[in-house]
Amino acid sequence: DILKITQDSTRIYVNDTVNAKGKVGGFAVSGRSPSKSASTDILFVTADSTRIFVNDDPTVKGKVGGFAVSGRSPSKGVTNDYLQVTRDSTRVYVTESTAKGKVGGFAVSGRSPSKGTSQHMFVTTTDSTRIFTQDTVGGFGVRDITGGTSTSYLQLSPLNYFIGHESGELVEQDALNPGMGKYNTFFGYKAGQNTVNGFKNIFLGYKAGNGNVGGGWNIFIGNEAGYSSTGGLSNIFIGDQAGYNFANGVQNVFIGNEAGYSSSVSVYNNLFVGNGAGRNNVSGNYNTYIGISSGRNTTGSDNAFVGNLTGFSNTGSQNTYIGAESGIYTSVGNKNVYVGYRAGYRSYGTRNVFVGTNANNTNFSSVNYNNCIAIGDSVIVTGHNQIRIGNSEAASFYAQGIYNSTTGSAANMYIASNGRIYVNTSSKRYKKDITPLEINTSNIYKLNPVSYTSLSDNKRYFGLIAEEVADVIPELAEFAIEKNVVPGSSSEELIPNAVHYPILSVLLLKEVQKHEATINHQQELIDVLKNQNLELKDRLTRLEELVNKLNK
């Protein structure tokens, strides 16, 4: 049979012998116009292909230039298109009928010349669309091929998933390094665009990881997150432009918009959390910055900043700042601990401990003192190696349980009115220019001992008045800046504030020594007078005896 028509089918049989001579083994349907001309193939079937030719001349009027496959039922009714091919589109129509049987689907399958079952490549049904690829080599992609170029929009394979315009378009596997160029997931416009042999990366967002070439185990989420990263390992950047200029560091975590933005060299083991945290950290390592713009301009290492704007301008290392704006303008300095709102606000020193709201906050005056401790609200140090606890408003200070007894009667330590703690050291090892006391100690007789009631506890005491002492023996008085001891005062004038009672004992000792010299001198005079008196008494006795003899 060559042509066979039955009730349910129409069949055309052709000779598919591959070694037959001539153009055999095929079937063609041709069309021609009434004018004399060569026939035009419309349908051409051979052993290895089936071709349908359509007229795609856009100048021809009417519905020409298309091809359709339709189906109809034996009953009268309109035909249903299943396949429609035109110059500008190819459409496949499937029924959504819920009737039993294999209906409502479309499949594209492939087979080899040898006998075997066909393999589905593309299947569309009413509930799913499936694309089948061959493992390790197969894949599925969507590209724009207009203009003579090919631009990738989607590439899915068992090795990599790339979704987005030009995302992962340069990735390739390295035969010498089997793990390279594999297991990447890029999602976003030009995400991972320059990645060549990177591995196990996840880039999500507009141009996320755009500059990455060979890095691995990185997670960049956010628009332009890790944009300039070229070869970093085990980094996590989350946020708009987080780690934007990052180069090739290791094990960093930047979370927040522009967090770690300028980390351009090989930094490692940093944790920045907060918008702008560690933004300009270009070289520091082992830093932990938590808070908006904390450590924003830092270049140091081994720092821990917690709080908004903490360590904003810091360039030192091994600093710990806790509290909003603590150490905000500390641009230099190492090994400092600041705890509290604006603690160490403008302090530039090293090895300082400032604890408390505004502790050593000098506002607009920059200070550079070292080895200091300031504890309390707005407590300020005024020199190196100072320890200040509490401010001028502290009514009492208790140190219960931290004392011990001594074998001497004199105080070994005392606290002056300016808050300084003194130790009574007497060794000549701590002294120079030793001379006899030159002060006029006789002025102590002008001092006026009084008794008084204290305003703090309403108890009676006795002592001296600092103002009176300053008028008589200024060296015995302790002076303080008026604004530091008088509430509400802004005067910088020095005023008498206390009496150096330990020094008073030295003056008294000197005066006693003077009296002792006087007493000794007077004793010598008394002894002379006593001897003279004895001599006079002896002479008087002899005279009396002589007179008595004469009278007899």
GROMACS .gro file of C-alpha atoms in nm, residues 111-119:
model
    9
  111ARG     CA    1   1.527   0.900   2.082
  112SER     CA    2   1.838   0.744   1.935
  113PRO     CA    3   1.842   0.556   1.600
  114SER     CA    4   1.875   0.230   1.789
  115LYS     CA    5   1.569   0.065   1.926
  116GLY     CA    6   1.465   0.196   2.265
  117THR     CA    7   1.203   0.391   2.449
  118SER     CA    8   1.176   0.763   2.394
  119GLN     CA    9   1.293   1.007   2.665
   0.00000   0.00000   0.00000
